[in-house]
Amino acid sequence: MRPPLRSLLALTAALPCACPLPAQQFRPLTAAPIPASIGTIGQLDMAAGDLDGDGFADVVVALDYDGVVELLSDRHGGFVDVTTPVLKPSYASAYGVALGDVDGDGDLDLAIAHDHAATVQICLNNGAGVFTDATAIWSPPLPSAAYAVAWLDADGDGALDLYVAAGSSGRLLRQSGGRLVDVTATSLPSGRWSTMGIHVAGVDLDADGDSDLALKSPSTIVSAPLLWNDGSGRFTAPVAGALPASFPRLLAYGDFDGDLLVDLFVRAIGGTQLWLQRRGGTFVDATATSLPSLTAYWDAVAADVDSDGDLDICGQDRLLINDGVGRFTDETATRWTVTQGTAGFGGGPAFVMADVDGDRDLDFVVADTLSSQLVSINHHRQVSARIPPVLGGPYVLDFSLRPGYGAGNPLVVAWFASAPLNQPTPFGRLGVDPATVVPVRPMLVPGTTDRWRYPLIIPNLGSLAGVTFYVQGASVPAYPGVAGLWNTLREQIR
């Protein structure tokens, strides 16, 4: 008797394998990828990381009045809610979240800023994404409630410390003897380094090997957007004249021009601006030559969305592509095809860029206060289907490569399988079990297109009803960076 999966593919040999499709780099998943339990209002902050060690990005979301929601990747672009009561204490009004390995056991632990509690909640991960509350052991009392948190190795001893935006000032908690100790008095300069809605991050701004601080505020109320680390965990504000304008709002940061120094994308008097860092900790305004004219940004992140080795700028409704030396073009119309909504409360990110489907490119996950939650998948290299497989009906697979790849005529292979796998390889994660793979003929990508279709007809056979199958793409290089394994699509015949 013919196996069900071979019956599915029996009619494909005579069908065309490739036809051009319009290029779109980001497309939303049609299914509901984020569980409804997250709600529709009050999402204040997000963080992404591999919480359960399966190689896929998971997400934690801070909810006003409802603690934190933990969402584990389903390995196909969606998420499963695995939240436990530990993440929803009685004082649960979470404003900020940060992931980092505070106890040094190789997994990501969680720090939560609650604005109704004068302490930071510390939750330790068991390696499988299950958290235990260790606040009583790790976290000291604070003089006021916390708005944001950031892990960083402030003193260079290899152990993570914690910066806390609390009240109108910041607090630095240094790790010592398996707990966090408040060393603010000797480590932070005078000034206002905290406000409601702020987002903070530890980042090496000046390529000197230590962690500095970047402060993304929803207003110009903080004294400066940066704090410099002297290497021992003592921080100073930028010197007078280091920034091109006073009291900017930091939107995104990263090494945009390839000189190893972190540059700034800001909102300042006169509009949205790009400031490039020079040696010595000073910045120059490169807006006129490097940035297109933009409307106001509420939030943005720096991320390499096209996998070309430089940082692009992603906002809710805008995508700016970097040419590699810090000059940006607005490619929203051709790549960022989904309206991503507006930002969450204050300056914290209403979204994250993370690889949620295991194909080594960055996808877009949004859960903010004013728009519906969604996952927009990066079709840098992607296999997808627009309609579900139904007995007796058409089923069309879409294969995509990012703009420019098709010009090299790469060879693409599609693997159909009846069982999944999650195996890391030097070429990406193998998502189908080789023992169950049914091979189909390779496809040569036409040089005139970056996307094409693989059409099938689902046979009207009762044996196929309810059958689950998996499809993974792989590409053989004809252009640098093309080789490797793609995402794995999971489908069930209806």
Short mmCIF file of C-alpha atoms in Angstrom, two decimals:
data_model
loop_
_atom_site.label_atom_id
_atom_site.label_comp_id
_atom_site.label_asym_id
_atom_site.label_seq_id
_atom_site.Cartn_x
_atom_site.Cartn_y
_atom_site.Cartn_z
CA MET A 1 0.00 0.00 0.00
CA ARG A 2 1.37 3.40 -0.93
CA PRO A 3 2.30 5.52 2.15
CA PRO A 4 0.01 8.58 2.57
CA LEU A 5 2.78 11.09 1.99
CA ARG A 6 3.82 9.47 -1.28
CA SER A 7 0.19 9.57 -2.38
CA LEU A 8 0.20 13.30 -1.68
CA LEU A 9 3.19 13.89 -3.93
CA ALA A 10 2.28 11.46 -6.68
CA LEU A 11 0.59 14.10 -8.86
CA THR A 12 3.29 16.77 -8.67
CA ALA A 13 5.75 15.49 -11.25
CA ALA A 14 3.86 16.90 -14.21
CA LEU A 15 3.18 20.26 -12.62
CA PRO A 16 5.38 23.35 -13.11
CA CYS A 17 7.82 23.98 -10.30
CA ALA A 18 8.54 27.68 -10.56
CA CYS A 19 6.67 30.84 -11.39
CA PRO A 20 7.49 34.43 -10.40
CA LEU A 21 5.89 36.08 -7.39
CA PRO A 22 6.11 39.68 -6.21
CA ALA A 23 8.92 40.17 -3.69
CA GLN A 24 7.90 40.90 -0.09
CA GLN A 25 10.46 40.42 2.63
CA PHE A 26 8.10 40.42 5.63
CA ARG A 27 4.69 38.75 5.67
CA PRO A 28 2.40 38.13 8.68
CA LEU A 29 1.42 34.63 9.68
CA THR A 30 -2.21 34.05 8.78
CA ALA A 31 -2.87 31.92 11.87
CA ALA A 32 -3.01 33.43 15.36
CA PRO A 33 0.64 33.01 16.39
CA ILE A 34 0.33 34.63 19.83
CA PRO A 35 -2.11 33.08 22.34
CA ALA A 36 -5.20 35.14 23.17
CA SER A 37 -4.32 34.86 26.86
CA ILE A 38 -1.89 37.75 26.42
CA GLY A 39 -4.84 40.14 26.11
CA THR A 40 -5.10 43.23 23.96
CA ILE A 41 -4.01 46.07 26.23
CA GLY A 42 -1.27 46.79 28.73
CA GLN A 43 1.77 45.16 27.08
CA LEU A 44 4.62 47.37 28.29
CA ASP A 45 7.85 45.56 27.45
CA MET A 46 9.17 42.46 25.68
CA ALA A 47 12.34 40.39 25.63
CA ALA A 48 13.32 37.44 23.44
CA GLY A 49 15.73 34.56 23.96
CA ASP A 50 15.95 30.77 23.94
CA LEU A 51 14.40 29.89 27.29
CA ASP A 52 14.07 26.12 26.90
CA GLY A 53 17.27 25.29 24.99
CA ASP A 54 15.64 24.12 21.76
CA GLY A 55 17.42 26.67 19.55
CA PHE A 56 14.33 28.79 18.86
CA ALA A 57 13.59 32.26 20.23
CA ASP A 58 10.97 32.47 22.96
CA VAL A 59 9.36 35.63 24.33
CA VAL A 60 8.43 37.14 27.69
CA VAL A 61 5.96 40.04 27.81
CA ALA A 62 5.45 42.48 30.69
CA LEU A 63 1.77 43.20 31.27
CA ASP A 64 0.46 46.14 33.22
CA TYR A 65 -1.64 44.79 36.13
CA ASP A 66 -0.99 41.16 35.18
CA GLY A 67 2.67 40.24 35.67
CA VAL A 68 4.57 38.49 32.90
CA VAL A 69 3.47 36.08 30.17
CA GLU A 70 5.98 33.44 29.01
CA LEU A 71 5.56 32.28 25.41
CA LEU A 72 7.62 29.36 24.10
CA SER A 73 8.18 28.98 20.37
CA ASP A 74 6.27 26.21 18.62
CA ARG A 75 9.22 26.10 16.14
CA HIS A 76 6.99 27.19 13.24
CA GLY A 77 6.56 30.91 13.96
CA GLY A 78 3.88 30.67 16.64
CA PHE A 79 3.97 30.51 20.43
CA VAL A 80 2.53 28.47 23.29
CA ASP A 81 1.63 30.11 26.61
CA VAL A 82 3.46 28.29 29.43
CA THR A 83 3.05 31.01 32.08
CA THR A 84 3.13 29.80 35.71
CA PRO A 85 1.91 31.59 38.87
CA VAL A 86 5.53 32.46 39.70
CA LEU A 87 5.39 35.14 36.99
CA LYS A 88 2.16 36.66 38.36
CA PRO A 89 2.79 37.56 42.02
CA SER A 90 0.28 39.48 44.12
CA TYR A 91 2.00 42.78 43.31
CA ALA A 92 1.96 41.92 39.60
CA SER A 93 2.14 45.08 37.54
CA ALA A 94 5.13 44.45 35.34
CA TYR A 95 6.79 47.36 33.54
CA GLY A 96 10.09 45.92 32.34
CA VAL A 97 11.73 42.54 31.68
CA ALA A 98 15.30 41.45 30.96
CA LEU A 99 16.83 38.03 30.20
CA GLY A 100 20.34 37.02 31.27
CA ASP A 101 22.24 34.15 32.89
CA VAL A 102 22.64 35.60 36.37
CA ASP A 103 23.52 32.31 38.12
CA GLY A 104 25.99 31.13 35.47
CA ASP A 105 24.34 27.79 34.73
CA GLY A 106 24.04 28.32 30.96
CA ASP A 107 20.37 29.30 30.64
CA LEU A 108 18.49 32.60 30.60
CA ASP A 109 17.07 33.88 33.87
CA LEU A 110 14.52 36.66 34.21
CA ALA A 111 14.47 40.02 35.95
CA ILE A 112 11.11 41.80 36.26
CA ALA A 113 10.54 45.44 37.17
CA HIS A 114 7.23 45.91 39.02
CA ASP A 115 5.96 49.43 39.58
CA HIS A 116 3.95 48.30 42.63
CA ALA A 117 6.90 46.76 44.44
CA ALA A 118 10.10 48.34 45.76
CA THR A 119 12.20 45.42 44.56
CA VAL A 120 13.08 43.60 41.34
CA GLN A 121 11.70 40.09 40.96
CA ILE A 122 14.44 37.58 40.06
CA CYS A 123 13.31 34.27 38.53
CA LEU A 124 15.80 31.49 37.89
CA ASN A 125 15.42 29.17 34.89
CA ASN A 126 15.85 25.40 35.24
CA GLY A 127 17.00 25.16 31.60
CA ALA A 128 13.63 24.03 30.27
CA GLY A 129 11.91 27.41 30.56
CA VAL A 130 10.47 26.77 34.03
CA PHE A 131 11.14 29.60 36.48
CA THR A 132 11.56 29.65 40.26
CA ASP A 133 11.20 32.87 42.25
CA ALA A 134 14.55 33.68 43.89
CA THR A 135 13.78 37.31 44.74
CA ALA A 136 14.23 36.85 48.48
CA ILE A 137 17.76 35.52 47.94
CA TRP A 138 18.97 37.70 45.10
CA SER A 139 17.24 41.06 45.15
CA PRO A 140 17.78 43.88 47.70
CA PRO A 141 15.07 46.41 48.61
CA LEU A 142 14.84 49.58 46.53
CA PRO A 143 13.90 53.11 47.61
CA SER A 144 11.07 53.19 45.07
CA ALA A 145 9.27 51.08 42.47
CA ALA A 146 11.10 49.98 39.32
CA TYR A 147 10.28 50.79 35.68
CA ALA A 148 12.98 48.94 33.72
CA VAL A 149 15.88 46.53 34.15
CA ALA A 150 19.00 45.56 32.20
CA TRP A 151 21.58 42.84 32.79
CA LEU A 152 25.23 43.77 32.20
CA ASP A 153 28.67 42.86 33.49
CA ALA A 154 29.43 46.27 34.95
CA ASP A 155 32.72 45.45 36.69
CA GLY A 156 34.15 42.91 34.22
CA ASP A 157 34.27 39.98 36.64
CA GLY A 158 32.27 37.66 34.36
CA ALA A 159 29.14 37.73 36.52
CA LEU A 160 26.03 39.65 35.51
CA ASP A 161 25.04 42.76 37.43
CA LEU A 162 21.71 44.59 37.13
CA TYR A 163 20.84 48.19 36.29
CA VAL A 164 17.42 49.24 37.56
CA ALA A 165 15.51 52.34 36.51
CA ALA A 166 13.71 53.12 39.76
CA GLY A 167 11.87 56.29 40.67
CA SER A 168 13.67 59.28 39.20
CA SER A 169 17.13 57.77 39.56
CA GLY A 170 18.88 54.62 38.48
CA ARG A 171 20.21 51.91 40.75
CA LEU A 172 23.18 49.64 40.07
CA LEU A 173 23.04 46.23 41.72
CA ARG A 174 26.36 44.39 41.62
CA GLN A 175 26.54 40.61 41.97
CA SER A 176 28.46 39.43 44.99
CA GLY A 177 28.32 36.06 46.71
CA GLY A 178 25.19 34.82 44.95
CA ARG A 179 23.13 37.96 45.50
CA LEU A 180 22.79 41.49 44.18
CA VAL A 181 24.13 44.37 46.25
CA ASP A 182 23.18 48.04 45.76
CA VAL A 183 26.35 50.00 44.87
CA THR A 184 24.62 53.04 43.40
CA ALA A 185 26.28 55.55 45.72
CA THR A 186 29.75 54.76 44.36
CA SER A 187 28.86 53.78 40.80
CA LEU A 188 26.37 56.22 39.24
CA PRO A 189 26.70 59.97 38.67
CA SER A 190 24.18 62.46 39.98
CA GLY A 191 21.32 63.20 37.61
CA ARG A 192 18.03 61.78 36.47
CA TRP A 193 18.53 58.33 34.96
CA SER A 194 15.03 56.91 35.24
CA THR A 195 11.44 57.74 34.37
CA MET A 196 8.21 55.87 33.78
CA GLY A 197 8.29 54.10 30.42
CA ILE A 198 12.08 54.04 30.06
CA HIS A 199 13.93 51.10 28.52
CA VAL A 200 17.59 50.41 29.37
CA ALA A 201 20.27 48.13 27.96
CA GLY A 202 23.88 47.27 28.63
CA VAL A 203 26.00 47.74 25.51
CA ASP A 204 29.68 48.40 24.79
CA LEU A 205 29.29 51.84 23.26
CA ASP A 206 32.96 52.65 22.66
CA ALA A 207 34.52 49.23 21.88
CA ASP A 208 36.70 49.24 25.00
CA GLY A 209 35.51 45.86 26.24
CA ASP A 210 33.18 46.92 29.05
CA SER A 211 29.42 47.38 29.28
CA ASP A 212 28.09 50.92 29.09
CA LEU A 213 24.43 51.90 29.39
CA ALA A 214 21.93 53.10 26.79
CA LEU A 215 18.72 54.70 28.07
CA LYS A 216 15.67 54.91 25.79
CA SER A 217 13.29 57.36 27.40
CA PRO A 218 9.77 58.27 26.24
CA SER A 219 10.61 61.92 26.91
CA THR A 220 13.60 64.22 27.24
CA ILE A 221 13.39 64.16 31.02
CA VAL A 222 16.49 61.97 31.60
CA SER A 223 19.80 63.78 31.92
CA ALA A 224 21.40 61.98 28.95
CA PRO A 225 20.76 58.88 26.79
CA LEU A 226 24.14 57.32 27.60
CA LEU A 227 26.30 56.43 30.59
CA TRP A 228 29.97 55.54 30.06
CA ASN A 229 31.65 52.77 32.09
CA ASP A 230 35.28 53.30 33.17
CA GLY A 231 35.81 49.51 33.20
CA SER A 232 35.44 49.05 36.93
CA GLY A 233 31.71 49.62 37.09
CA ARG A 234 31.74 53.36 37.68
CA PHE A 235 29.63 55.34 35.22
CA THR A 236 29.85 58.91 33.98
CA ALA A 237 27.61 61.08 31.84
CA PRO A 238 28.71 62.35 28.39
CA VAL A 239 30.94 65.41 28.60
CA ALA A 240 29.63 68.78 27.52
CA GLY A 241 29.54 69.06 23.72
CA ALA A 242 29.78 65.29 23.09
CA LEU A 243 26.24 65.14 21.69
CA PRO A 244 25.10 67.30 18.74
CA ALA A 245 21.95 68.40 20.59
CA SER A 246 20.67 68.58 24.14
CA PHE A 247 18.18 66.12 25.65
CA PRO A 248 17.64 63.78 22.68
CA ARG A 249 15.28 60.83 22.85
CA LEU A 250 17.24 57.69 22.00
CA LEU A 251 15.31 55.46 19.58
CA ALA A 252 17.84 52.84 18.45
CA TYR A 253 21.56 52.25 18.72
CA GLY A 254 24.19 50.13 16.97
CA ASP A 255 27.35 50.25 14.89
CA PHE A 256 25.78 51.58 11.71
CA ASP A 257 28.94 52.57 9.82
CA GLY A 258 31.17 49.57 10.59
CA ASP A 259 33.82 51.28 12.75
CA LEU A 260 33.00 49.21 15.89
CA LEU A 261 31.64 52.29 17.70
CA VAL A 262 27.96 52.43 18.58
CA ASP A 263 26.00 55.14 16.77
CA LEU A 264 22.65 56.65 17.73
CA PHE A 265 19.30 57.02 15.99
CA VAL A 266 17.49 59.73 17.96
CA ARG A 267 14.56 62.07 18.08
CA ALA A 268 15.85 65.57 18.81
CA ILE A 269 14.88 69.16 18.15
CA GLY A 270 14.50 69.33 14.39
CA GLY A 271 13.26 65.78 13.90
CA THR A 272 14.62 62.23 13.63
CA GLN A 273 18.42 62.23 13.35
CA LEU A 274 21.40 59.91 12.90
CA TRP A 275 24.43 60.58 15.09
CA LEU A 276 27.68 58.75 14.26
CA GLN A 277 30.21 58.24 17.02
CA ARG A 278 33.81 59.31 16.64
CA ARG A 279 36.80 58.35 18.75
CA GLY A 280 36.81 60.03 22.13
CA GLY A 281 33.08 59.59 22.77
CA THR A 282 31.82 62.46 20.63
CA PHE A 283 29.06 62.24 18.03
CA VAL A 284 28.46 64.04 14.73
CA ASP A 285 25.11 64.63 13.09
CA ALA A 286 25.08 62.68 9.79
CA THR A 287 21.36 63.10 9.13
CA ALA A 288 21.70 65.22 6.02
CA THR A 289 23.86 62.70 4.15
CA SER A 290 22.78 59.39 5.68
CA LEU A 291 19.10 59.44 6.62
CA PRO A 292 15.96 59.91 4.49
CA SER A 293 13.31 62.38 5.59
CA LEU A 294 11.16 60.72 8.26
CA THR A 295 8.10 61.37 10.33
CA ALA A 296 8.42 61.07 14.09
CA TYR A 297 9.38 57.71 15.54
CA TRP A 298 8.01 56.43 18.82
CA ASP A 299 10.22 53.36 18.95
CA ALA A 300 12.76 51.53 16.79
CA VAL A 301 15.42 48.82 17.04
CA ALA A 302 18.63 48.13 15.14
CA ALA A 303 18.73 44.68 13.53
CA ASP A 304 20.28 43.03 10.47
CA VAL A 305 17.03 42.13 8.71
CA ASP A 306 18.63 41.23 5.35
CA SER A 307 21.57 39.21 6.75
CA ASP A 308 24.20 41.26 4.92
CA GLY A 309 26.33 41.96 7.99
CA ASP A 310 25.22 45.49 8.85
CA LEU A 311 22.50 46.91 11.08
CA ASP A 312 19.26 48.22 9.63
CA ILE A 313 16.66 50.28 11.51
CA CYS A 314 13.21 48.81 12.13
CA GLY A 315 10.25 50.76 13.42
CA GLN A 316 6.58 49.89 13.72
CA ASP A 317 5.75 51.34 10.31
CA ARG A 318 9.16 51.92 8.81
CA LEU A 319 12.14 49.90 7.58
CA LEU A 320 15.44 51.63 6.79
CA ILE A 321 18.06 49.52 5.01
CA ASN A 322 21.75 50.19 5.62
CA ASP A 323 24.22 50.21 2.71
CA GLY A 324 27.00 49.00 5.02
CA VAL A 325 28.63 52.35 5.74
CA GLY A 326 25.78 53.99 7.62
CA ARG A 327 23.70 55.42 4.78
CA PHE A 328 20.04 54.43 4.91
CA THR A 329 17.27 54.16 2.35
CA ASP A 330 13.59 53.85 3.15
CA GLU A 331 12.45 50.47 1.80
CA THR A 332 9.21 50.26 3.73
CA ALA A 333 7.05 50.03 0.60
CA THR A 334 8.88 47.04 -0.88
CA ARG A 335 9.85 45.08 2.23
CA TRP A 336 7.86 46.17 5.30
CA THR A 337 4.46 45.43 3.83
CA VAL A 338 2.46 45.07 7.05
CA THR A 339 1.36 47.99 9.20
CA GLN A 340 2.94 46.99 12.47
CA GLY A 341 0.88 49.24 14.73
CA THR A 342 2.01 51.82 17.22
CA ALA A 343 4.37 51.57 20.13
CA GLY A 344 3.61 50.34 23.57
CA PHE A 345 3.58 52.56 26.63
CA GLY A 346 6.53 54.90 26.92
CA GLY A 347 9.98 54.21 25.53
CA GLY A 348 10.10 50.45 25.91
CA PRO A 349 10.00 48.28 22.81
CA ALA A 350 6.53 47.25 21.71
CA PHE A 351 8.20 44.60 19.56
CA VAL A 352 11.29 42.45 19.24
CA MET A 353 13.26 41.13 16.29
CA ALA A 354 14.09 37.44 16.81
CA ASP A 355 14.43 34.21 14.85
CA VAL A 356 11.19 32.47 15.83
CA ASP A 357 11.14 29.85 13.04
CA GLY A 358 14.73 28.63 13.11
CA ASP A 359 15.87 29.74 9.64
CA ARG A 360 18.66 32.06 10.85
CA ASP A 361 17.03 35.36 9.98
CA LEU A 362 15.20 37.86 12.19
CA ASP A 363 11.42 37.92 12.34
CA PHE A 364 9.15 40.60 13.82
CA VAL A 365 7.09 39.93 16.95
CA VAL A 366 4.78 42.65 18.24
CA ALA A 367 2.54 42.76 21.31
CA ASP A 368 1.77 46.37 22.10
CA THR A 369 -0.94 48.41 23.75
CA LEU A 370 -2.69 49.78 20.69
CA SER A 371 -2.49 47.14 17.95
CA SER A 372 -3.25 43.47 17.66
CA GLN A 373 -0.47 40.99 18.38
CA LEU A 374 1.20 39.43 15.39
CA VAL A 375 4.27 37.68 14.05
CA SER A 376 5.60 38.91 10.72
CA ILE A 377 7.96 36.36 9.21
CA ASN A 378 11.14 37.42 7.42
CA HIS A 379 11.14 35.80 3.98
CA HIS A 380 14.88 36.08 3.61
CA ARG A 381 14.68 32.38 2.82
CA GLN A 382 11.29 30.86 3.54
CA VAL A 383 8.84 28.13 2.62
CA SER A 384 5.20 28.97 3.34
CA ALA A 385 1.64 28.24 2.23
CA ARG A 386 -1.18 30.74 1.86
CA ILE A 387 -4.05 28.26 2.24
CA PRO A 388 -4.28 25.04 4.28
CA PRO A 389 -4.25 21.63 2.58
CA VAL A 390 -7.76 20.25 2.00
CA LEU A 391 -8.72 16.88 0.53
CA GLY A 392 -9.32 17.21 -3.21
CA GLY A 393 -8.23 20.85 -3.28
CA PRO A 394 -5.25 22.83 -4.55
CA TYR A 395 -2.28 23.45 -2.28
CA VAL A 396 0.48 25.86 -3.23
CA LEU A 397 3.82 26.21 -1.51
CA ASP A 398 5.64 29.54 -1.79
CA PHE A 399 9.45 29.57 -1.76
CA SER A 400 11.26 32.85 -1.15
CA LEU A 401 14.81 34.17 -1.22
CA ARG A 402 15.66 37.73 -0.27
CA PRO A 403 16.05 40.25 -3.11
CA GLY A 404 19.26 39.64 -5.03
CA TYR A 405 19.62 35.94 -4.32
CA GLY A 406 17.66 34.80 -7.37
CA ALA A 407 20.11 36.53 -9.69
CA GLY A 408 22.65 33.82 -8.91
CA ASN A 409 20.32 30.98 -10.01
CA PRO A 410 20.65 28.99 -6.76
CA LEU A 411 19.41 25.42 -6.54
CA VAL A 412 16.62 24.87 -4.00
CA VAL A 413 15.54 21.51 -2.60
CA ALA A 414 12.21 20.84 -0.85
CA TRP A 415 11.94 17.94 1.58
CA PHE A 416 8.53 16.52 2.49
CA ALA A 417 8.47 14.35 5.62
CA SER A 418 5.96 12.70 7.92
CA ALA A 419 7.96 13.32 11.11
CA PRO A 420 9.77 16.39 12.49
CA LEU A 421 13.27 16.72 13.89
CA ASN A 422 15.16 19.47 15.68
CA GLN A 423 18.82 18.83 14.99
CA PRO A 424 21.48 21.58 14.79
CA THR A 425 23.90 21.30 11.86
CA PRO A 426 26.62 23.60 10.45
CA PHE A 427 24.04 24.73 7.86
CA GLY A 428 21.14 25.47 10.23
CA ARG A 429 18.57 23.37 12.05
CA LEU A 430 17.35 20.19 10.36
CA GLY A 431 13.59 20.19 10.94
CA VAL A 432 12.52 16.98 9.17
CA ASP A 433 13.36 13.39 10.04
CA PRO A 434 15.51 12.01 7.15
CA ALA A 435 14.06 8.53 7.69
CA THR A 436 10.61 9.81 6.68
CA VAL A 437 11.59 12.20 3.87
CA VAL A 438 9.99 11.87 0.44
CA PRO A 439 12.30 13.65 -2.02
CA VAL A 440 11.05 15.87 -4.82
CA ARG A 441 13.04 17.19 -7.73
CA PRO A 442 15.27 20.22 -7.05
CA MET A 443 14.23 23.63 -8.37
CA LEU A 444 16.55 26.08 -10.10
CA VAL A 445 15.53 29.59 -9.06
CA PRO A 446 15.07 31.79 -12.15
CA GLY A 447 17.47 34.72 -12.23
CA THR A 448 14.54 37.10 -12.79
CA THR A 449 12.67 36.37 -9.57
CA ASP A 450 13.28 35.83 -5.88
CA ARG A 451 10.07 33.93 -5.18
CA TRP A 452 8.26 31.09 -6.87
CA ARG A 453 5.48 28.57 -6.34
CA TYR A 454 5.27 24.81 -6.06
CA PRO A 455 1.64 23.81 -6.81
CA LEU A 456 0.07 20.51 -5.77
CA ILE A 457 -3.37 18.90 -5.78
CA ILE A 458 -4.27 17.11 -2.56
CA PRO A 459 -5.74 13.73 -3.67
CA ASN A 460 -9.24 13.06 -2.39
CA LEU A 461 -8.17 9.96 -0.47
CA GLY A 462 -9.63 9.12 2.90
CA SER A 463 -6.24 7.83 4.05
CA LEU A 464 -4.87 11.37 3.84
CA ALA A 465 -7.46 12.94 6.16
CA GLY A 466 -5.76 14.24 9.30
CA VAL A 467 -2.26 13.44 8.04
CA THR A 468 0.37 15.85 9.35
CA PHE A 469 3.37 16.52 7.13
CA TYR A 470 6.40 18.78 7.26
CA VAL A 471 8.17 20.71 4.52
CA GLN A 472 11.68 22.16 4.77
CA GLY A 473 13.62 24.03 2.14
CA ALA A 474 17.37 24.02 1.59
CA SER A 475 19.48 25.99 -0.85
CA VAL A 476 22.76 25.26 -2.62
CA PRO A 477 24.88 28.39 -3.07
CA ALA A 478 25.11 30.33 -6.27
CA TYR A 479 25.52 33.53 -4.27
CA PRO A 480 27.35 34.09 -0.93
CA GLY A 481 25.15 33.43 2.08
CA VAL A 482 22.48 31.44 0.28
CA ALA A 483 23.52 27.94 1.36
CA GLY A 484 21.75 26.32 4.24
CA LEU A 485 18.55 25.02 5.75
CA TRP A 486 15.35 27.04 5.80
CA ASN A 487 12.38 27.00 8.15
CA THR A 488 10.16 23.94 8.55
CA LEU A 489 6.49 24.23 7.67
CA ARG A 490 4.01 22.05 9.58
CA GLU A 491 0.67 21.24 7.91
CA GLN A 492 -2.33 18.96 8.57
CA ILE A 493 -4.64 17.85 5.78
CA ARG A 494 -8.27 18.70 6.44
#
